[in-house]
mmCIF file of C-alpha atoms and ligand atoms in Angstrom:
data_model
loop_
_atom_site.group_PDB
_atom_site.id
_atom_site.type_symbol
_atom_site.label_atom_id
_atom_site.label_comp_id
_atom_site.label_asym_id
_atom_site.label_seq_id
_atom_site.Cartn_x
_atom_site.Cartn_y
_atom_site.Cartn_z
ATOM 1 C CA MET B 1 -0.216 0.121 -0.099
ATOM 2 C CA PHE B 2 2.381 2.593 1.129
ATOM 3 C CA ASP B 3 4.804 1.147 -1.948
ATOM 4 C CA LYS B 4 2.098 2.430 -4.153
ATOM 5 C CA ILE B 5 1.242 5.292 -2.753
ATOM 6 C CA SER B 6 4.915 6.512 -2.941
ATOM 7 C CA THR B 7 5.198 5.432 -6.290
ATOM 8 C CA GLN B 8 2.486 7.678 -7.243
ATOM 9 C CA ALA B 9 4.481 10.299 -5.098
ATOM 10 C CA ASN B 10 7.572 9.954 -7.460
ATOM 11 C CA LYS B 11 5.868 9.589 -10.716
ATOM 12 C CA LEU B 12 4.184 13.404 -9.647
ATOM 13 C CA VAL B 13 7.319 14.690 -8.905
ATOM 14 C CA SER B 14 8.589 13.564 -12.006
ATOM 15 C CA LEU B 15 5.831 14.548 -13.819
ATOM 16 C CA THR B 16 5.881 18.326 -12.327
ATOM 17 C CA LYS B 17 10.100 18.507 -13.310
ATOM 18 C CA THR B 18 9.189 17.308 -16.872
ATOM 19 C CA LEU B 19 6.373 20.128 -17.005
ATOM 20 C CA HIS B 20 9.191 22.637 -15.942
ATOM 21 C CA SER B 21 12.098 21.726 -18.284
ATOM 22 C CA THR B 22 9.455 21.280 -21.182
ATOM 23 C CA SER B 23 7.088 24.815 -20.722
ATOM 24 C CA LYS B 24 8.503 27.603 -22.594
ATOM 25 C CA THR B 25 7.089 29.978 -19.236
ATOM 26 C CA LYS B 26 9.477 31.159 -18.133
ATOM 27 C CA ILE B 27 8.595 32.761 -14.184
ATOM 28 C CA VAL B 28 9.765 35.930 -12.239
ATOM 29 C CA VAL B 29 9.172 36.480 -8.814
ATOM 30 C CA VAL B 30 8.946 39.792 -7.862
ATOM 31 C CA THR B 31 8.952 40.766 -4.426
ATOM 32 C CA SER B 32 10.735 42.934 -1.741
ATOM 33 C CA GLY B 33 11.214 42.676 2.158
ATOM 34 C CA LYS B 34 9.774 45.771 3.164
ATOM 35 C CA GLY B 35 6.272 46.961 1.766
ATOM 36 C CA GLY B 36 5.315 49.586 -0.161
ATOM 37 C CA VAL B 37 8.174 49.811 -2.284
ATOM 38 C CA GLY B 38 6.233 49.953 -5.377
ATOM 39 C CA LYS B 39 6.084 45.766 -6.192
ATOM 40 C CA SER B 40 2.451 45.830 -7.554
ATOM 41 C CA THR B 41 3.405 49.125 -9.801
ATOM 42 C CA LEU B 42 6.444 47.749 -11.279
ATOM 43 C CA THR B 43 5.215 44.521 -11.786
ATOM 44 C CA SER B 44 1.796 45.870 -13.980
ATOM 45 C CA ASN B 45 4.368 48.554 -15.758
ATOM 46 C CA MET B 46 6.491 45.311 -16.553
ATOM 47 C CA ALA B 47 4.119 43.407 -17.815
ATOM 48 C CA TYR B 48 3.219 46.074 -20.008
ATOM 49 C CA LEU B 49 6.528 46.909 -21.559
ATOM 50 C CA LEU B 50 7.855 43.179 -21.710
ATOM 51 C CA SER B 51 4.542 42.086 -23.836
ATOM 52 C CA LYS B 52 5.546 45.463 -25.694
ATOM 53 C CA GLU B 53 8.920 43.337 -26.474
ATOM 54 C CA LYS B 54 6.163 41.048 -27.770
ATOM 55 C CA LYS B 55 6.359 38.757 -25.475
ATOM 56 C CA LYS B 56 3.208 36.818 -24.056
ATOM 57 C CA VAL B 57 2.616 37.575 -20.122
ATOM 58 C CA VAL B 58 0.500 36.569 -17.376
ATOM 59 C CA VAL B 59 0.387 38.128 -13.706
ATOM 60 C CA LEU B 60 -0.139 36.361 -11.045
ATOM 61 C CA ASP B 61 -1.585 38.708 -7.730
ATOM 62 C CA ALA B 62 -0.272 36.607 -5.181
ATOM 63 C CA ASP B 63 -0.179 39.263 -2.443
ATOM 64 C CA ILE B 64 -2.642 37.234 -0.051
ATOM 65 C CA GLY B 65 -5.436 39.131 1.288
ATOM 66 C CA LEU B 66 -4.066 42.446 0.038
ATOM 67 C CA SER B 67 -4.342 41.752 -3.727
ATOM 68 C CA ASN B 68 -5.184 45.075 -5.655
ATOM 69 C CA LEU B 69 -3.327 44.334 -9.565
ATOM 70 C CA GLN B 70 -6.961 44.109 -10.481
ATOM 71 C CA VAL B 71 -7.342 48.132 -9.554
ATOM 72 C CA MET B 72 -4.258 48.705 -11.229
ATOM 73 C CA PHE B 73 -5.605 46.797 -14.782
ATOM 74 C CA ASN B 74 -9.206 48.318 -14.154
ATOM 75 C CA LEU B 75 -11.128 44.902 -13.697
ATOM 76 C CA LYS B 76 -13.560 43.515 -11.263
ATOM 77 C CA PRO B 77 -13.084 39.964 -11.417
ATOM 78 C CA LYS B 78 -15.327 37.518 -10.617
ATOM 79 C CA LYS B 79 -12.892 34.595 -10.074
ATOM 80 C CA THR B 80 -9.959 34.671 -8.655
ATOM 81 C CA PHE B 81 -7.100 31.656 -7.971
ATOM 82 C CA PHE B 82 -8.541 30.622 -4.695
ATOM 83 C CA ASP B 83 -11.628 29.754 -6.770
ATOM 84 C CA TYR B 84 -10.032 27.633 -9.104
ATOM 85 C CA LEU B 85 -8.098 25.796 -6.368
ATOM 86 C CA GLU B 86 -10.628 24.820 -4.045
ATOM 87 C CA GLY B 87 -11.884 23.456 -7.309
ATOM 88 C CA GLU B 88 -15.330 25.736 -7.655
ATOM 89 C CA CYS B 89 -14.073 26.782 -11.619
ATOM 90 C CA GLU B 90 -11.677 25.656 -14.353
ATOM 91 C CA LEU B 91 -8.485 27.166 -14.757
ATOM 92 C CA ASP B 92 -9.792 28.992 -17.843
ATOM 93 C CA ASP B 93 -12.615 31.029 -15.663
ATOM 94 C CA ILE B 94 -9.395 32.931 -13.601
ATOM 95 C CA LEU B 95 -6.941 33.942 -16.573
ATOM 96 C CA LEU B 96 -8.712 37.058 -17.065
ATOM 97 C CA THR B 97 -8.116 38.842 -20.024
ATOM 98 C CA THR B 98 -7.120 43.146 -19.532
ATOM 99 C CA SER B 99 -7.517 45.710 -22.033
ATOM 100 C CA TYR B 100 -4.136 45.137 -22.597
ATOM 101 C CA HIS B 101 -2.479 42.546 -25.819
ATOM 102 C CA ASN B 102 -0.942 40.055 -24.401
ATOM 103 C CA ILE B 103 -1.394 40.533 -20.891
ATOM 104 C CA THR B 104 -3.774 38.240 -18.795
ATOM 105 C CA LEU B 105 -4.172 38.446 -15.351
ATOM 106 C CA VAL B 106 -5.057 36.015 -12.503
ATOM 107 C CA ALA B 107 -6.086 37.829 -9.765
ATOM 108 C CA GLY B 108 -6.246 37.514 -6.073
ATOM 109 C CA LYS B 109 -8.858 38.232 -3.721
ATOM 110 C CA SER B 110 -8.429 41.180 -0.666
ATOM 111 C CA GLY B 111 -8.975 39.764 2.945
ATOM 112 C CA TYR B 112 -8.575 35.823 2.226
ATOM 113 C CA GLN B 113 -7.342 33.960 4.618
ATOM 114 C CA TYR B 114 -5.016 31.741 3.515
ATOM 115 C CA SER B 115 -5.395 29.353 6.378
ATOM 116 C CA ASN B 116 -8.676 27.984 4.839
ATOM 117 C CA ILE B 117 -6.627 26.223 2.182
ATOM 118 C CA ASN B 118 -3.402 26.001 4.144
ATOM 119 C CA ASN B 119 -1.696 23.401 3.036
ATOM 120 C CA SER B 120 1.781 23.821 1.094
ATOM 121 C CA MET B 121 1.652 22.685 -2.441
ATOM 122 C CA HIS B 122 -1.275 24.864 -3.662
ATOM 123 C CA PHE B 123 0.336 27.713 -5.244
ATOM 124 C CA SER B 124 3.110 25.317 -6.796
ATOM 125 C CA ARG B 125 0.387 23.553 -8.726
ATOM 126 C CA LEU B 126 -1.286 26.814 -9.720
ATOM 127 C CA VAL B 127 1.803 27.771 -11.216
ATOM 128 C CA ASP B 128 2.748 24.252 -13.148
ATOM 129 C CA ASP B 129 -1.270 24.172 -14.575
ATOM 130 C CA ILE B 130 -0.397 27.777 -16.103
ATOM 131 C CA ARG B 131 3.089 26.918 -16.942
ATOM 132 C CA SER B 132 1.605 23.421 -18.895
ATOM 133 C CA LEU B 133 -0.867 25.357 -20.791
ATOM 134 C CA ASN B 134 2.234 26.318 -22.540
ATOM 135 C CA LYS B 135 0.758 29.536 -23.882
ATOM 136 C CA TYR B 136 2.445 31.983 -22.192
ATOM 137 C CA ASP B 137 6.828 33.529 -22.375
ATOM 138 C CA ILE B 138 6.065 34.722 -18.806
ATOM 139 C CA LEU B 139 4.569 34.244 -15.894
ATOM 140 C CA LEU B 140 5.066 37.578 -13.807
ATOM 141 C CA ILE B 141 4.160 36.648 -9.798
ATOM 142 C CA ASP B 142 3.653 39.779 -7.983
ATOM 143 C CA THR B 143 4.010 38.461 -4.197
ATOM 144 C CA GLY B 144 3.098 40.418 -0.783
ATOM 145 C CA ALA B 145 5.727 42.285 1.582
ATOM 146 C CA GLY B 146 7.777 40.595 3.969
ATOM 147 C CA LEU B 147 9.724 37.131 4.344
ATOM 148 C CA ASN B 148 6.139 35.052 5.136
ATOM 149 C CA GLU B 149 5.556 31.169 4.048
ATOM 150 C CA GLN B 150 3.252 32.100 1.237
ATOM 151 C CA VAL B 151 6.358 34.438 -0.559
ATOM 152 C CA GLN B 152 8.923 31.561 0.309
ATOM 153 C CA GLU B 153 6.863 29.260 -1.375
ATOM 154 C CA PHE B 154 6.687 31.321 -4.650
ATOM 155 C CA ILE B 155 10.583 31.815 -4.383
ATOM 156 C CA GLU B 156 11.088 28.297 -4.694
ATOM 157 C CA LEU B 157 9.621 28.084 -7.953
ATOM 158 C CA THR B 158 12.217 29.792 -10.192
ATOM 159 C CA ASP B 159 15.584 31.190 -9.797
ATOM 160 C CA ASN B 160 14.505 34.603 -11.658
ATOM 161 C CA ILE B 161 13.672 36.584 -8.222
ATOM 162 C CA LEU B 162 13.707 40.065 -8.720
ATOM 163 C CA ALA B 163 13.723 42.253 -5.179
ATOM 164 C CA ILE B 164 12.401 45.470 -5.730
ATOM 165 C CA THR B 165 13.973 48.091 -2.905
ATOM 166 C CA THR B 166 14.235 51.579 -1.690
ATOM 167 C CA THR B 167 17.343 53.170 -0.618
ATOM 168 C CA ASP B 168 15.933 53.578 2.713
ATOM 169 C CA PRO B 169 18.051 52.431 5.617
ATOM 170 C CA SER B 170 14.859 49.726 6.768
ATOM 171 C CA ALA B 171 14.122 48.528 3.117
ATOM 172 C CA LEU B 172 17.722 47.765 2.996
ATOM 173 C CA THR B 173 18.076 45.684 6.157
ATOM 174 C CA ASP B 174 14.984 44.125 4.963
ATOM 175 C CA VAL B 175 16.484 43.445 1.108
ATOM 176 C CA TYR B 176 19.721 41.791 3.271
ATOM 177 C CA ALA B 177 17.436 39.595 5.327
ATOM 178 C CA LEU B 178 16.105 38.488 1.842
ATOM 179 C CA MET B 179 19.416 37.950 0.292
ATOM 180 C CA LYS B 180 20.496 35.793 3.415
ATOM 181 C CA MET B 181 17.401 33.750 2.827
ATOM 182 C CA VAL B 182 17.462 33.560 -1.113
ATOM 183 C CA SER B 183 21.680 32.489 -1.080
ATOM 184 C CA LEU B 184 20.640 29.451 0.880
ATOM 185 C CA LYS B 185 18.532 28.154 -1.834
ATOM 186 C CA LYS B 186 19.393 30.028 -5.376
ATOM 187 C CA ARG B 187 22.579 30.829 -7.126
ATOM 188 C CA LYS B 188 21.386 34.799 -8.165
ATOM 189 C CA LEU B 189 19.204 37.325 -6.547
ATOM 190 C CA MET B 190 17.958 40.407 -9.409
ATOM 191 C CA LEU B 191 18.003 43.921 -7.517
ATOM 192 C CA CYS B 192 15.986 47.078 -8.817
ATOM 193 C CA PHE B 193 15.621 50.795 -6.952
ATOM 194 C CA ASN B 194 12.689 52.538 -6.787
ATOM 195 C CA PHE B 195 12.193 55.537 -5.585
ATOM 196 C CA THR B 196 15.722 56.409 -6.910
ATOM 197 C CA ALA B 197 17.010 58.690 -8.904
ATOM 198 C CA LYS B 198 19.922 57.818 -10.116
ATOM 199 C CA TYR B 199 21.490 55.221 -11.537
ATOM 200 C CA ASP B 200 24.344 54.962 -9.929
ATOM 201 C CA VAL B 201 23.242 54.984 -6.701
ATOM 202 C CA GLY B 202 21.845 52.249 -7.123
ATOM 203 C CA ALA B 203 24.971 50.094 -8.441
ATOM 204 C CA ALA B 204 26.753 51.922 -5.686
ATOM 205 C CA ILE B 205 24.183 50.633 -2.751
ATOM 206 C CA THR B 206 24.708 46.727 -4.633
ATOM 207 C CA LYS B 207 28.281 46.834 -4.597
ATOM 208 C CA SER B 208 27.882 47.382 -0.461
ATOM 209 C CA LEU B 209 25.467 44.254 -0.369
ATOM 210 C CA LYS B 210 27.474 42.171 -2.205
ATOM 211 C CA ASN B 211 30.524 43.218 -0.098
ATOM 212 C CA LEU B 212 28.228 42.565 3.297
ATOM 213 C CA ALA B 213 27.909 39.175 2.108
ATOM 214 C CA LEU B 214 31.425 38.072 0.729
ATOM 215 C CA LYS B 215 32.128 39.253 4.815
ATOM 216 C CA ASN B 216 29.459 37.412 6.505
ATOM 217 C CA LYS B 217 29.885 34.568 4.337
ATOM 218 C CA LEU B 218 27.084 34.221 2.432
ATOM 219 C CA ASN B 219 26.802 31.239 0.073
ATOM 220 C CA GLU B 220 29.594 32.333 -2.488
ATOM 221 C CA LYS B 221 28.209 31.381 -4.989
ATOM 222 C CA PHE B 222 25.449 33.251 -4.772
ATOM 223 C CA MET B 223 25.218 36.496 -6.999
ATOM 224 C CA VAL B 224 23.507 39.872 -6.755
ATOM 225 C CA GLN B 225 22.733 41.532 -10.244
ATOM 226 C CA TYR B 226 21.635 45.020 -10.566
ATOM 227 C CA MET B 227 18.708 45.384 -12.975
ATOM 228 C CA GLY B 228 18.676 49.595 -13.115
ATOM 229 C CA ASN B 229 16.031 52.602 -10.495
ATOM 230 C CA ILE B 230 13.160 53.865 -11.196
ATOM 231 C CA SER B 231 12.767 57.799 -10.442
ATOM 232 C CA GLN B 232 10.304 59.087 -8.353
ATOM 233 C CA MET B 233 7.989 60.457 -10.074
ATOM 234 C CA ASN B 234 4.207 61.876 -9.469
ATOM 235 C CA SER B 235 2.724 61.379 -12.277
ATOM 236 C CA ILE B 236 3.200 57.340 -10.920
ATOM 237 C CA SER B 237 0.953 57.658 -8.410
ATOM 238 C CA THR B 238 -1.639 59.814 -10.557
ATOM 239 C CA THR B 239 -1.701 57.017 -13.162
ATOM 240 C CA GLY B 240 -2.019 54.367 -10.254
ATOM 241 C CA ARG B 241 -4.922 56.147 -9.009
ATOM 242 C CA LEU B 242 -6.630 56.492 -12.653
ATOM 243 C CA ARG B 243 -5.826 52.843 -13.036
ATOM 244 C CA LYS B 244 -3.701 53.330 -15.838
ATOM 245 C CA LEU B 245 -0.210 52.161 -16.371
ATOM 246 C CA PHE B 246 2.392 54.681 -16.480
ATOM 247 C CA ALA B 247 4.719 53.099 -18.997
ATOM 248 C CA LYS B 248 2.012 53.297 -21.532
ATOM 249 C CA GLU B 249 0.259 57.074 -20.494
ATOM 250 C CA LEU B 250 3.483 58.741 -19.938
ATOM 251 C CA LYS B 251 6.317 56.571 -22.444
ATOM 252 C CA GLN B 252 8.797 59.439 -22.393
ATOM 253 C CA ASP B 253 8.912 60.053 -18.584
ATOM 254 C CA ILE B 254 12.015 59.504 -17.093
ATOM 255 C CA ALA B 255 10.454 56.462 -14.943
ATOM 256 C CA SER B 256 9.244 54.798 -18.032
ATOM 257 C CA VAL B 257 12.663 55.379 -20.040
ATOM 258 C CA GLU B 258 14.135 53.971 -16.766
ATOM 259 C CA LEU B 259 11.822 50.520 -16.444
ATOM 260 C CA ASN B 260 12.343 49.596 -19.895
ATOM 261 C CA LEU B 261 15.974 49.233 -19.201
ATOM 262 C CA VAL B 262 15.365 47.026 -16.230
ATOM 263 C CA VAL B 263 13.250 45.027 -18.432
ATOM 264 C CA LYS B 264 15.854 44.942 -21.130
ATOM 265 C CA ASN B 265 18.209 43.641 -18.045
ATOM 266 C CA LEU B 266 15.694 41.128 -17.015
ATOM 267 C CA LEU B 267 15.148 39.345 -20.400
ATOM 268 C CA LYS B 268 18.977 38.972 -20.760
ATOM 269 C CA SER B 269 18.726 37.476 -17.429
ATOM 270 C CA LEU B 270 16.191 35.228 -17.209
ATOM 271 C CA ARG B 271 16.472 31.255 -17.159
HETATM 272 N N1 ATP O 301 8.342 55.316 -8.414
HETATM 273 C C1 ATP O 301 8.009 55.830 -7.847
HETATM 274 N N2 ATP O 301 7.077 57.309 -7.570
HETATM 275 C C2 ATP O 301 6.339 57.604 -7.156
HETATM 276 N N3 ATP O 301 5.096 56.888 -6.589
HETATM 277 C C3 ATP O 301 5.369 55.734 -6.901
HETATM 278 C C4 ATP O 301 6.927 55.252 -7.325
HETATM 279 N N4 ATP O 301 6.639 53.482 -7.030
HETATM 280 C C5 ATP O 301 5.387 53.220 -6.804
HETATM 281 N N5 ATP O 301 4.594 54.353 -5.932
HETATM 282 C C6 ATP O 301 3.561 54.381 -5.310
HETATM 283 O O1 ATP O 301 3.946 54.061 -3.973
HETATM 284 C C7 ATP O 301 2.585 53.316 -3.962
HETATM 285 C C8 ATP O 301 2.858 52.227 -3.230
HETATM 286 O O2 ATP O 301 3.280 51.339 -4.000
HETATM 287 P P1 ATP O 301 2.792 49.805 -4.808
HETATM 288 O O3 ATP O 301 1.290 49.434 -4.165
HETATM 289 O O4 ATP O 301 3.198 49.333 -5.831
HETATM 290 O O5 ATP O 301 3.820 49.279 -3.612
HETATM 291 P P2 ATP O 301 3.880 47.770 -3.296
HETATM 292 O O6 ATP O 301 5.004 47.199 -3.061
HETATM 293 O O7 ATP O 301 3.504 46.919 -4.091
HETATM 294 O O8 ATP O 301 3.364 47.578 -1.369
HETATM 295 P P3 ATP O 301 2.588 46.184 -0.919
HETATM 296 O O9 ATP O 301 4.305 46.010 0.188
HETATM 297 O O10 ATP O 301 1.537 46.905 0.042
HETATM 298 O O11 ATP O 301 2.209 45.415 -1.661
HETATM 299 C C9 ATP O 301 1.203 53.487 -4.814
HETATM 300 O O12 ATP O 301 0.388 54.707 -4.208
HETATM 301 C C10 ATP O 301 2.130 53.585 -5.922
HETATM 302 O O13 ATP O 301 1.429 55.045 -6.823
HETATM 303 MG MG1 MG O 302 1.251 45.230 -3.895
#
């Protein structure tokens, strides 16, 4: 009996591995230590810029309990991925068409109690099911702030982890804690500085963080890649409030140009 279960479990594991290796869909997890540093804003705008690079993008709102990507994409979803995980709808029902060409949204649910489905591997099943469609080039996952177990579950799924930080000392302390955690299991972490006017400032701080990692003997094979900076601009919060994407509405603005560079660096770095 146990042998049979174990054989079935092994089959499932190898099936998952096959899916991971054969699907064209690359996973990018956007995360941060500190909250409010611009993850959701940058994720939705990166999705737009990636679609302009002819990529088919699906964005997953994985900020458990505080999902707000539906607001950024100006949608009122009837179904969220929790409905799918609870077996109340089909995968197709949660793949929401946005008004942007080649961008699909999988919405989360605000105020949801994660403990209702508190059984690990749920998110990886969702991600596997989306990848097995082999329909999208990139699955962008916007996580909540902090290093809680849900965020860690998403981080497990990929080597493409993009951390957003600001130059604020508390954000830097949190991003270093994230580096420490990621370095235990992964080979690299990509870093983007938001609310940061100068490219060189982000580059210099990245160098200091790398030095600190060396000094504290974090995994020596672990790399931190600097992806670029995004300036602080009032127009970003204004377009956000209007439920529009600054990278589309304000193409010429410095922040759009900067984010384009981050996206180009990201595409070069994707595994
Ligand atoms: N570069 C920027 N310039 C000005 N305002 C910005 C910039 N980036 C983000 N914002 C604003 O900062 C606020 C927080 O952004 P956002 O919600 O994207 O952060 P977050 O990291 O997703 O937050 P949370 O941790 O709560 O999920 C929003 O009002 C957004 O419009
Ligand atoms: Mg957010």
